[in-house]
PDB file of C-alpha atoms and ligand atoms in Angstrom:
ATOM      1  CA  UNK A   1      17.102 -12.776  17.971  1.00 70.00           C
ATOM      2  CA  UNK A   2      17.640 -10.417  20.966  1.00 76.00           C
ATOM      3  CA  UNK A   3      15.688 -10.919  24.184  1.00 86.00           C
ATOM      4  CA  UNK A   4      13.681  -7.847  23.913  1.00 88.00           C
ATOM      5  CA  UNK A   5      12.655  -8.812  20.458  1.00 92.00           C
ATOM      6  CA  UNK A   6      11.572 -12.286  21.568  1.00 92.00           C
ATOM      7  CA  UNK A   7       9.541 -10.769  24.473  1.00 95.00           C
ATOM      8  CA  UNK A   8       7.807  -8.167  22.063  1.00 96.00           C
ATOM      9  CA  UNK A   9       6.976 -11.102  19.704  1.00 96.00           C
ATOM     10  CA  UNK A  10       5.443 -13.079  22.539  1.00 96.00           C
ATOM     11  CA  UNK A  11       3.279  -9.999  23.390  1.00 97.00           C
ATOM     12  CA  UNK A  12       2.348  -9.589  19.783  1.00 97.00           C
ATOM     13  CA  UNK A  13       1.073 -13.242  19.657  1.00 96.00           C
ATOM     14  CA  UNK A  14      -0.932 -12.549  22.841  1.00 96.00           C
ATOM     15  CA  UNK A  15      -2.464  -9.451  21.501  1.00 97.00           C
ATOM     16  CA  UNK A  16      -3.507 -11.211  18.295  1.00 96.00           C
ATOM     17  CA  UNK A  17      -4.917 -14.187  20.167  1.00 94.00           C
ATOM     18  CA  UNK A  18      -6.889 -11.981  22.431  1.00 95.00           C
ATOM     19  CA  UNK A  19      -8.349  -9.627  19.708  1.00 96.00           C
ATOM     20  CA  UNK A  20     -11.735 -10.371  18.166  1.00 96.00           C
ATOM     21  CA  UNK A  21     -11.276  -7.873  15.255  1.00 98.00           C
ATOM     22  CA  UNK A  22      -7.846  -7.093  13.928  1.00 98.00           C
ATOM     23  CA  UNK A  23      -7.511  -4.270  11.452  1.00 98.00           C
ATOM     24  CA  UNK A  24      -4.390  -4.638   9.274  1.00 98.00           C
ATOM     25  CA  UNK A  25      -2.664  -1.534   7.976  1.00 98.00           C
ATOM     26  CA  UNK A  26       0.257  -1.743   5.659  1.00 98.00           C
ATOM     27  CA  UNK A  27       2.763   0.600   3.903  1.00 97.00           C
ATOM     28  CA  UNK A  28       5.505   0.045   1.440  1.00 96.00           C
ATOM     29  CA  UNK A  29       7.715  -1.641   3.905  1.00 96.00           C
ATOM     30  CA  UNK A  30       5.788  -4.921   3.697  1.00 98.00           C
ATOM     31  CA  UNK A  31       6.753  -5.231   0.000  1.00 97.00           C
ATOM     32  CA  UNK A  32      10.519  -4.606   0.272  1.00 95.00           C
ATOM     33  CA  UNK A  33      11.012  -8.371   0.958  1.00 96.00           C
ATOM     34  CA  UNK A  34       9.191  -8.928  -2.368  1.00 96.00           C
ATOM     35  CA  UNK A  35      11.784  -6.774  -4.004  1.00 93.00           C
ATOM     36  CA  UNK A  36       9.730  -3.557  -4.384  1.00 93.00           C
ATOM     37  CA  UNK A  37      11.627  -0.745  -2.685  1.00 91.00           C
ATOM     38  CA  UNK A  38       9.718   1.532  -0.205  1.00 88.00           C
ATOM     39  CA  UNK A  39       9.355   5.206  -0.727  1.00 85.00           C
ATOM     40  CA  UNK A  40      11.456   6.919   1.975  1.00 81.00           C
ATOM     41  CA  UNK A  41      14.449   4.676   2.498  1.00 76.00           C
ATOM     42  CA  UNK A  42      17.831   5.848   1.095  1.00 75.00           C
ATOM     43  CA  UNK A  43      18.279   5.449  -2.724  1.00 75.00           C
ATOM     44  CA  UNK A  44      14.587   5.136  -3.239  1.00 78.00           C
ATOM     45  CA  UNK A  45      13.915   4.991  -7.078  1.00 74.00           C
ATOM     46  CA  UNK A  46      10.481   6.560  -6.353  1.00 75.00           C
ATOM     47  CA  UNK A  47      12.258   9.769  -5.208  1.00 75.00           C
ATOM     48  CA  UNK A  48      14.353  10.185  -8.319  1.00 80.00           C
ATOM     49  CA  UNK A  49      11.898  12.201 -10.221  1.00 84.00           C
ATOM     50  CA  UNK A  50       9.631  15.082  -9.050  1.00 89.00           C
ATOM     51  CA  UNK A  51       6.169  13.685  -8.870  1.00 91.00           C
ATOM     52  CA  UNK A  52       3.618  14.748 -11.521  1.00 96.00           C
ATOM     53  CA  UNK A  53       0.663  16.381  -9.716  1.00 96.00           C
ATOM     54  CA  UNK A  54      -2.931  15.526 -10.672  1.00 97.00           C
ATOM     55  CA  UNK A  55      -3.707  18.865 -12.181  1.00 97.00           C
ATOM     56  CA  UNK A  56      -0.691  18.880 -14.456  1.00 98.00           C
ATOM     57  CA  UNK A  57      -1.525  15.302 -15.618  1.00 98.00           C
ATOM     58  CA  UNK A  58      -5.081  16.675 -16.576  1.00 98.00           C
ATOM     59  CA  UNK A  59      -3.664  19.811 -18.280  1.00 97.00           C
ATOM     60  CA  UNK A  60      -0.593  18.506 -20.200  1.00 97.00           C
ATOM     61  CA  UNK A  61      -0.229  15.685 -22.811  1.00 97.00           C
ATOM     62  CA  UNK A  62       3.582  15.965 -22.210  1.00 97.00           C
ATOM     63  CA  UNK A  63       3.046  15.248 -18.481  1.00 97.00           C
ATOM     64  CA  UNK A  64       0.784  12.272 -19.394  1.00 98.00           C
ATOM     65  CA  UNK A  65       3.458  10.919 -21.770  1.00 97.00           C
ATOM     66  CA  UNK A  66       6.183  11.344 -19.059  1.00 96.00           C
ATOM     67  CA  UNK A  67       3.976   9.558 -16.421  1.00 97.00           C
ATOM     68  CA  UNK A  68       3.504   6.482 -18.707  1.00 97.00           C
ATOM     69  CA  UNK A  69       7.214   6.495 -19.558  1.00 96.00           C
ATOM     70  CA  UNK A  70       8.163   6.381 -15.835  1.00 95.00           C
ATOM     71  CA  UNK A  71       5.443   3.874 -15.044  1.00 95.00           C
ATOM     72  CA  UNK A  72       6.593   1.454 -17.625  1.00 95.00           C
ATOM     73  CA  UNK A  73      10.214   1.705 -16.476  1.00 92.00           C
ATOM     74  CA  UNK A  74       9.189   0.919 -12.812  1.00 90.00           C
ATOM     75  CA  UNK A  75       6.729  -1.893 -13.825  1.00 92.00           C
ATOM     76  CA  UNK A  76       9.580  -3.587 -15.783  1.00 91.00           C
ATOM     77  CA  UNK A  77      11.853  -3.499 -12.724  1.00 87.00           C
ATOM     78  CA  UNK A  78       9.250  -5.091 -10.409  1.00 87.00           C
ATOM     79  CA  UNK A  79       7.242  -7.274 -12.686  1.00 86.00           C
ATOM     80  CA  UNK A  80       8.385 -10.514 -10.863  1.00 90.00           C
ATOM     81  CA  UNK A  81       7.489  -9.283  -7.368  1.00 95.00           C
ATOM     82  CA  UNK A  82       5.634 -11.988  -5.378  1.00 97.00           C
ATOM     83  CA  UNK A  83       4.002 -11.719  -1.933  1.00 97.00           C
ATOM     84  CA  UNK A  84       6.400 -11.563   1.017  1.00 97.00           C
ATOM     85  CA  UNK A  85       6.135 -13.402   4.352  1.00 97.00           C
ATOM     86  CA  UNK A  86       4.361 -10.413   5.687  1.00 97.00           C
ATOM     87  CA  UNK A  87       1.751 -10.482   2.965  1.00 97.00           C
ATOM     88  CA  UNK A  88       1.177 -14.249   3.578  1.00 97.00           C
ATOM     89  CA  UNK A  89       0.844 -13.777   7.371  1.00 97.00           C
ATOM     90  CA  UNK A  90      -1.736 -11.107   6.816  1.00 97.00           C
ATOM     91  CA  UNK A  91      -3.560 -13.347   4.231  1.00 97.00           C
ATOM     92  CA  UNK A  92      -3.715 -16.104   6.829  1.00 96.00           C
ATOM     93  CA  UNK A  93      -5.249 -13.766   9.434  1.00 97.00           C
ATOM     94  CA  UNK A  94      -7.905 -12.676   6.907  1.00 97.00           C
ATOM     95  CA  UNK A  95      -8.520 -16.391   6.051  1.00 96.00           C
ATOM     96  CA  UNK A  96      -9.000 -17.294   9.729  1.00 94.00           C
ATOM     97  CA  UNK A  97     -11.751 -14.492   9.875  1.00 95.00           C
ATOM     98  CA  UNK A  98      -9.937 -12.536  12.533  1.00 95.00           C
ATOM     99  CA  UNK A  99      -8.977  -9.736  10.090  1.00 97.00           C
ATOM    100  CA  UNK A 100     -11.822  -8.463   8.163  1.00 98.00           C
ATOM    101  CA  UNK A 101      -9.802  -6.150   6.009  1.00 98.00           C
ATOM    102  CA  UNK A 102      -6.449  -4.809   5.262  1.00 98.00           C
ATOM    103  CA  UNK A 103      -6.151  -1.053   4.802  1.00 98.00           C
ATOM    104  CA  UNK A 104      -3.134  -0.391   2.584  1.00 98.00           C
ATOM    105  CA  UNK A 105      -1.305   2.543   1.218  1.00 96.00           C
ATOM    106  CA  UNK A 106       0.412   0.345  -1.338  1.00 97.00           C
ATOM    107  CA  UNK A 107      -0.432   0.227  -5.016  1.00 96.00           C
ATOM    108  CA  UNK A 108       1.202  -3.020  -5.994  1.00 96.00           C
ATOM    109  CA  UNK A 109      -1.576  -5.450  -5.694  1.00 97.00           C
ATOM    110  CA  UNK A 110       0.512  -7.925  -3.585  1.00 98.00           C
ATOM    111  CA  UNK A 111      -2.134  -8.380  -0.921  1.00 98.00           C
ATOM    112  CA  UNK A 112      -4.578  -9.602  -3.604  1.00 97.00           C
ATOM    113  CA  UNK A 113      -1.722 -11.805  -4.979  1.00 97.00           C
ATOM    114  CA  UNK A 114      -1.313 -13.385  -1.615  1.00 97.00           C
ATOM    115  CA  UNK A 115      -4.887 -14.597  -1.813  1.00 97.00           C
ATOM    116  CA  UNK A 116      -6.835 -11.915  -0.002  1.00 98.00           C
ATOM    117  CA  UNK A 117     -10.181 -11.204  -1.717  1.00 98.00           C
ATOM    118  CA  UNK A 118     -10.257  -7.756  -3.557  1.00 96.00           C
ATOM    119  CA  UNK A 119     -13.226  -6.862  -1.278  1.00 97.00           C
ATOM    120  CA  UNK A 120     -11.110  -7.180   1.755  1.00 98.00           C
ATOM    121  CA  UNK A 121      -8.148  -5.054   0.520  1.00 98.00           C
ATOM    122  CA  UNK A 122      -8.859  -1.453   1.225  1.00 98.00           C
ATOM    123  CA  UNK A 123      -6.674   0.595  -1.071  1.00 98.00           C
ATOM    124  CA  UNK A 124      -6.275   4.205  -0.061  1.00 97.00           C
ATOM    125  CA  UNK A 125      -3.875   5.240  -2.718  1.00 96.00           C
ATOM    126  CA  UNK A 126      -5.352   3.309  -5.509  1.00 97.00           C
ATOM    127  CA  UNK A 127      -3.739   0.380  -7.549  1.00 97.00           C
ATOM    128  CA  UNK A 128      -1.008   0.678 -10.137  1.00 96.00           C
ATOM    129  CA  UNK A 129      -1.711  -2.691 -11.724  1.00 95.00           C
ATOM    130  CA  UNK A 130      -4.407  -1.271 -14.033  1.00 97.00           C
ATOM    131  CA  UNK A 131      -5.587   2.039 -15.559  1.00 98.00           C
ATOM    132  CA  UNK A 132      -9.077   3.825 -15.645  1.00 98.00           C
ATOM    133  CA  UNK A 133     -10.694   6.475 -17.706  1.00 98.00           C
ATOM    134  CA  UNK A 134     -11.008   9.441 -15.531  1.00 97.00           C
ATOM    135  CA  UNK A 135     -14.280  10.391 -17.118  1.00 97.00           C
ATOM    136  CA  UNK A 136     -16.341   7.194 -17.469  1.00 98.00           C
ATOM    137  CA  UNK A 137     -14.371   4.865 -15.206  1.00 96.00           C
ATOM    138  CA  UNK A 138     -13.729   2.139 -17.795  1.00 98.00           C
ATOM    139  CA  UNK A 139     -10.885  -0.064 -16.673  1.00 97.00           C
ATOM    140  CA  UNK A 140      -7.935  -0.891 -18.954  1.00 98.00           C
ATOM    141  CA  UNK A 141      -5.217  -3.444 -18.700  1.00 97.00           C
ATOM    142  CA  UNK A 142      -1.740  -1.803 -18.663  1.00 97.00           C
ATOM    143  CA  UNK A 143      -0.831  -3.959 -21.645  1.00 96.00           C
ATOM    144  CA  UNK A 144      -3.514  -2.112 -23.701  1.00 97.00           C
ATOM    145  CA  UNK A 145      -2.135   1.262 -22.626  1.00 97.00           C
ATOM    146  CA  UNK A 146       1.400   0.345 -23.337  1.00 97.00           C
ATOM    147  CA  UNK A 147       0.852  -1.130 -26.783  1.00 97.00           C
ATOM    148  CA  UNK A 148      -1.020   2.054 -27.969  1.00 96.00           C
ATOM    149  CA  UNK A 149       1.518   4.312 -26.216  1.00 96.00           C
ATOM    150  CA  UNK A 150       4.510   2.541 -27.828  1.00 95.00           C
ATOM    151  CA  UNK A 151       2.759   2.382 -31.252  1.00 96.00           C
ATOM    152  CA  UNK A 152       1.735   6.040 -31.398  1.00 95.00           C
ATOM    153  CA  UNK A 153       3.966   7.891 -28.889  1.00 94.00           C
ATOM    154  CA  UNK A 154       0.714   9.397 -27.629  1.00 96.00           C
ATOM    155  CA  UNK A 155      -0.877   8.884 -24.280  1.00 97.00           C
ATOM    156  CA  UNK A 156      -3.987   6.766 -25.039  1.00 97.00           C
ATOM    157  CA  UNK A 157      -7.497   8.054 -24.504  1.00 97.00           C
ATOM    158  CA  UNK A 158     -10.576   6.064 -23.616  1.00 98.00           C
ATOM    159  CA  UNK A 159     -12.268   4.160 -26.450  1.00 97.00           C
ATOM    160  CA  UNK A 160     -15.755   4.625 -25.038  1.00 98.00           C
ATOM    161  CA  UNK A 161     -15.719   8.338 -24.237  1.00 98.00           C
ATOM    162  CA  UNK A 162     -12.366   9.901 -25.264  1.00 97.00           C
ATOM    163  CA  UNK A 163     -11.535  10.674 -21.652  1.00 98.00           C
ATOM    164  CA  UNK A 164      -8.093  10.851 -20.205  1.00 98.00           C
ATOM    165  CA  UNK A 165      -6.758   7.346 -19.110  1.00 98.00           C
ATOM    166  CA  UNK A 166      -4.587   7.211 -15.992  1.00 98.00           C
ATOM    167  CA  UNK A 167      -2.953   4.488 -13.902  1.00 97.00           C
ATOM    168  CA  UNK A 168      -5.425   3.811 -11.061  1.00 97.00           C
ATOM    169  CA  UNK A 169      -3.199   5.180  -8.389  1.00 97.00           C
ATOM    170  CA  UNK A 170      -3.976   8.349  -6.411  1.00 96.00           C
ATOM    171  CA  UNK A 171      -1.620  11.112  -7.543  1.00 95.00           C
ATOM    172  CA  UNK A 172      -0.492  14.130  -5.531  1.00 93.00           C
ATOM    173  CA  UNK A 173      -3.367  16.608  -5.507  1.00 95.00           C
ATOM    174  CA  UNK A 174      -6.018  13.917  -6.411  1.00 95.00           C
ATOM    175  CA  UNK A 175      -8.935  13.255  -4.131  1.00 93.00           C
ATOM    176  CA  UNK A 176      -8.796  10.196  -1.984  1.00 92.00           C
ATOM    177  CA  UNK A 177     -11.062   7.408  -2.986  1.00 94.00           C
ATOM    178  CA  UNK A 178     -14.269   8.017  -0.917  1.00 95.00           C
ATOM    179  CA  UNK A 179     -15.451   4.422  -0.725  1.00 96.00           C
ATOM    180  CA  UNK A 180     -12.002   3.161   0.394  1.00 97.00           C
ATOM    181  CA  UNK A 181     -11.814   5.933   3.033  1.00 97.00           C
ATOM    182  CA  UNK A 182     -15.388   5.017   4.322  1.00 97.00           C
ATOM    183  CA  UNK A 183     -14.351   1.405   4.587  1.00 98.00           C
ATOM    184  CA  UNK A 184     -11.094   2.233   6.321  1.00 98.00           C
ATOM    185  CA  UNK A 185     -12.803   4.352   8.807  1.00 98.00           C
ATOM    186  CA  UNK A 186     -15.439   1.777   9.647  1.00 98.00           C
ATOM    187  CA  UNK A 187     -12.803  -0.969  10.168  1.00 98.00           C
ATOM    188  CA  UNK A 188     -10.636   1.438  12.163  1.00 98.00           C
ATOM    189  CA  UNK A 189     -13.648   2.021  14.645  1.00 98.00           C
ATOM    190  CA  UNK A 190     -14.712  -1.562  14.733  1.00 98.00           C
ATOM    191  CA  UNK A 191     -11.361  -3.153  15.549  1.00 98.00           C
ATOM    192  CA  UNK A 192      -9.867  -3.926  18.926  1.00 98.00           C
ATOM    193  CA  UNK A 193      -6.352  -4.401  17.637  1.00 98.00           C
ATOM    194  CA  UNK A 194      -4.915  -2.080  15.024  1.00 98.00           C
ATOM    195  CA  UNK A 195      -1.721  -3.650  13.565  1.00 98.00           C
ATOM    196  CA  UNK A 196       0.367  -1.301  11.372  1.00 98.00           C
ATOM    197  CA  UNK A 197       3.123  -2.773   9.440  1.00 98.00           C
ATOM    198  CA  UNK A 198       5.977  -1.184   7.258  1.00 97.00           C
ATOM    199  CA  UNK A 199       4.720   2.355   7.168  1.00 97.00           C
ATOM    200  CA  UNK A 200       6.625   5.502   8.120  1.00 96.00           C
ATOM    201  CA  UNK A 201       3.140   6.916   9.205  1.00 97.00           C
ATOM    202  CA  UNK A 202       3.849  10.364   7.773  1.00 94.00           C
ATOM    203  CA  UNK A 203       1.392  10.364   4.838  1.00 88.00           C
ATOM    204  CA  UNK A 204      -1.978  11.770   5.891  1.00 89.00           C
ATOM    205  CA  UNK A 205      -4.833  11.104   5.991  1.00 90.00           C
ATOM    206  CA  UNK A 206      -3.818   7.428   6.032  1.00 90.00           C
ATOM    207  CA  UNK A 207      -1.534   8.016   9.055  1.00 92.00           C
ATOM    208  CA  UNK A 208      -4.418   9.446  11.080  1.00 95.00           C
ATOM    209  CA  UNK A 209      -6.085   6.091  11.254  1.00 98.00           C
ATOM    210  CA  UNK A 210      -3.798   4.302  13.793  1.00 98.00           C
ATOM    211  CA  UNK A 211      -4.347   7.222  16.213  1.00 97.00           C
ATOM    212  CA  UNK A 212      -8.070   7.238  15.666  1.00 98.00           C
ATOM    213  CA  UNK A 213      -8.226   3.423  16.491  1.00 98.00           C
ATOM    214  CA  UNK A 214      -6.254   3.984  19.716  1.00 98.00           C
ATOM    215  CA  UNK A 215      -8.522   6.893  20.735  1.00 98.00           C
ATOM    216  CA  UNK A 216     -11.483   4.598  20.228  1.00 98.00           C
ATOM    217  CA  UNK A 217     -10.140   1.985  22.685  1.00 98.00           C
ATOM    218  CA  UNK A 218      -8.324  -0.435  20.338  1.00 98.00           C
ATOM    219  CA  UNK A 219      -4.721  -1.688  21.081  1.00 98.00           C
ATOM    220  CA  UNK A 220      -2.195  -0.225  18.666  1.00 98.00           C
ATOM    221  CA  UNK A 221       0.818  -2.195  17.448  1.00 98.00           C
ATOM    222  CA  UNK A 222       3.497  -0.764  15.239  1.00 98.00           C
ATOM    223  CA  UNK A 223       5.955  -2.918  13.384  1.00 98.00           C
ATOM    224  CA  UNK A 224       8.567  -1.023  11.535  1.00 97.00           C
ATOM    225  CA  UNK A 225      12.329  -1.053  10.955  1.00 95.00           C
ATOM    226  CA  UNK A 226      12.491   2.552  12.111  1.00 95.00           C
ATOM    227  CA  UNK A 227      10.767   4.736  14.642  1.00 97.00           C
ATOM    228  CA  UNK A 228       7.492   6.485  13.592  1.00 97.00           C
ATOM    229  CA  UNK A 229       5.727   9.573  14.949  1.00 97.00           C
ATOM    230  CA  UNK A 230       3.092   7.358  16.465  1.00 98.00           C
ATOM    231  CA  UNK A 231       5.506   5.110  18.497  1.00 98.00           C
ATOM    232  CA  UNK A 232       4.787   7.114  21.795  1.00 98.00           C
ATOM    233  CA  UNK A 233       1.080   6.241  21.757  1.00 98.00           C
ATOM    234  CA  UNK A 234       1.387   2.530  20.750  1.00 98.00           C
ATOM    235  CA  UNK A 235       0.778  -0.297  23.097  1.00 98.00           C
ATOM    236  CA  UNK A 236       3.523  -2.328  21.498  1.00 98.00           C
ATOM    237  CA  UNK A 237       6.342  -1.027  19.150  1.00 98.00           C
ATOM    238  CA  UNK A 238       8.575  -3.517  17.394  1.00 97.00           C
ATOM    239  CA  UNK A 239      11.513  -2.121  15.529  1.00 96.00           C
ATOM    240  CA  UNK A 240      12.283  -5.293  13.516  1.00 95.00           C
ATOM    241  CA  UNK A 241      11.981  -6.893  10.108  1.00 96.00           C
ATOM    242  CA  UNK A 242       8.500  -7.678   9.041  1.00 97.00           C
ATOM    243  CA  UNK A 243       9.117 -11.142   7.392  1.00 97.00           C
ATOM    244  CA  UNK A 244      10.879 -12.831  10.326  1.00 96.00           C
ATOM    245  CA  UNK A 245       8.572 -11.208  12.932  1.00 96.00           C
ATOM    246  CA  UNK A 246       5.173 -11.878  11.209  1.00 97.00           C
ATOM    247  CA  UNK A 247       6.121 -15.310  10.046  1.00 95.00           C
ATOM    248  CA  UNK A 248       7.038 -16.389  13.710  1.00 93.00           C
ATOM    249  CA  UNK A 249       3.977 -14.679  15.240  1.00 93.00           C
ATOM    250  CA  UNK A 250       1.141 -15.559  12.839  1.00 92.00           C
ATOM    251  CA  UNK A 251       0.489 -19.128  11.953  1.00 74.00           C
ATOM    252  CA  UNK A 252       0.349 -19.604   8.197  1.00 68.00           C
ATOM    253  CA  UNK A 253       2.923 -16.795   7.620  1.00 57.00           C
ATOM    254  CA  UNK A 254       5.569 -18.821   6.319  1.00 52.00           C
TER     255      UNK A 254
HETATM  256  P1  NAD B   1       7.510   4.770   3.481  1.00 75.88           P
HETATM  257  O1  NAD B   1       8.531   4.346   2.400  1.00 75.88           O
HETATM  258  O2  NAD B   1       7.315   6.099   3.869  1.00 75.88           O
HETATM  259  O3  NAD B   1       7.858   3.921   4.803  1.00 75.88           O
HETATM  260  C1  NAD B   1       8.113   2.535   4.680  1.00 75.88           C
HETATM  261  C2  NAD B   1       8.692   2.148   6.147  1.00 75.88           C
HETATM  262  O4  NAD B   1       8.926   0.664   6.074  1.00 75.88           O
HETATM  263  C3  NAD B   1       9.993   2.872   6.346  1.00 75.88           C
HETATM  264  O5  NAD B   1       9.917   3.446   7.618  1.00 75.88           O
HETATM  265  C4  NAD B   1      11.050   1.582   6.422  1.00 75.88           C
HETATM  266  O6  NAD B   1      11.954   1.800   7.458  1.00 75.88           O
HETATM  267  C5  NAD B   1      10.151   0.433   6.740  1.00 75.88           C
HETATM  268  N1  NAD B   1      10.570  -0.797   6.203  1.00 75.88           N
HETATM  269  C6  NAD B   1      10.941  -1.065   4.923  1.00 75.88           C
HETATM  270  N2  NAD B   1      11.215  -2.440   4.723  1.00 75.88           N
HETATM  271  C7  NAD B   1      10.954  -2.978   5.869  1.00 75.88           C
HETATM  272  C8  NAD B   1      10.989  -4.324   6.421  1.00 75.88           C
HETATM  273  N3  NAD B   1      11.387  -5.299   5.580  1.00 75.88           N
HETATM  274  N4  NAD B   1      10.707  -4.542   7.673  1.00 75.88           N
HETATM  275  C9  NAD B   1      10.272  -3.552   8.532  1.00 75.88           C
HETATM  276  N5  NAD B   1      10.208  -2.310   8.172  1.00 75.88           N
HETATM  277  C10 NAD B   1      10.544  -1.994   6.827  1.00 75.88           C
HETATM  278  O7  NAD B   1       6.171   4.112   2.948  1.00 75.88           O
HETATM  279  P2  NAD B   1       4.605   4.399   3.391  1.00 75.88           P
HETATM  280  O8  NAD B   1       4.539   4.833   4.755  1.00 75.88           O
HETATM  281  O9  NAD B   1       3.716   3.391   2.836  1.00 75.88           O
HETATM  282  O10 NAD B   1       4.283   5.626   2.323  1.00 75.88           O
HETATM  283  C11 NAD B   1       4.739   5.690   1.039  1.00 75.88           C
HETATM  284  C12 NAD B   1       3.764   6.128   0.042  1.00 75.88           C
HETATM  285  O11 NAD B   1       4.369   5.638  -1.172  1.00 75.88           O
HETATM  286  C13 NAD B   1       2.525   5.359   0.076  1.00 75.88           C
HETATM  287  O12 NAD B   1       1.599   6.271  -0.047  1.00 75.88           O
HETATM  288  C14 NAD B   1       2.474   4.500  -1.034  1.00 75.88           C
HETATM  289  O13 NAD B   1       1.318   4.497  -1.803  1.00 75.88           O
HETATM  290  C15 NAD B   1       3.602   4.681  -2.017  1.00 75.88           C
HETATM  291  N6  NAD B   1       4.502   3.591  -2.374  1.00 75.88           N
HETATM  292  C16 NAD B   1       4.017   2.295  -2.555  1.00 75.88           C
HETATM  293  C17 NAD B   1       4.742   1.249  -2.862  1.00 75.88           C
HETATM  294  C18 NAD B   1       4.200  -0.099  -3.015  1.00 75.88           C
HETATM  295  O14 NAD B   1       3.000  -0.222  -3.420  1.00 75.88           O
HETATM  296  N7  NAD B   1       4.832  -1.196  -2.780  1.00 75.88           N
HETATM  297  C19 NAD B   1       6.175   1.414  -2.969  1.00 75.88           C
HETATM  298  C20 NAD B   1       6.707   2.733  -2.705  1.00 75.88           C
HETATM  299  C21 NAD B   1       5.880   3.727  -2.501  1.00 75.88           C
END
């Protein structure tokens, strides 16, 4: 490890020790060590297809079928993903009571898999590990969707109300989940340390939260392989790998 990195890690430890309330904020970068590629790095599989916007999903049976086909291909590739050292480090901060919640843009459920209670994971972009009916909200296992889709070739509809069933992620053009946004704002304004990890910080409104925390008096730390637009306002920027840095700086993160 380089000398500046060692110094930055010592400072990160201090900031975490001094903080009463740490807000965790994560992007796709925390899951790359788990084998799930992020969105914007070169060769991203997520960029191969043009996204299906929400209004098209609602309008077109063909679009729904295409969305399920793509989803099952990706799910097969990343089925075995397990929490990374970064997920485990954050889980240990949650367990210690220092981090009341993790605001995440991720949809992979790996924070929950690392032992963080569902109520403490604030998912801004939904969750891709299950589906819901867009009309009545009934929740469906993906296995249920897949078996019906493969048997009939049709996108399944809700057994209760006949509504459109969709993966529980937030698509382009779909409203942000209100309750998650409320919880995220509350934590952002309550924390004295906002720790953002593995996000390019370009997707809004999620990326507005770190700046809001900083304006409200919290210290802002950005840990990411590459520069982000918010680096200039951060109290500490670490351009490093999440796994090694967090597992060294946070007890229990190994
Ligand atoms: P992003 O892909 O825009 O940015 C990820 C950042 O993490 C990049 O800047 C990259 O350099 C950095 N990074 C990757 N691996 C790293 C590592 N090991 N250590 C340090 N830095 C690392 O991701 P985003 O900002 O979260 O925005 C992407 C959107 O795509 C989100 O809305 C999210 O919902 C979605 N997405 C989610 C997943 C997932 O759930 N795992 C995966 C891909 C995309």
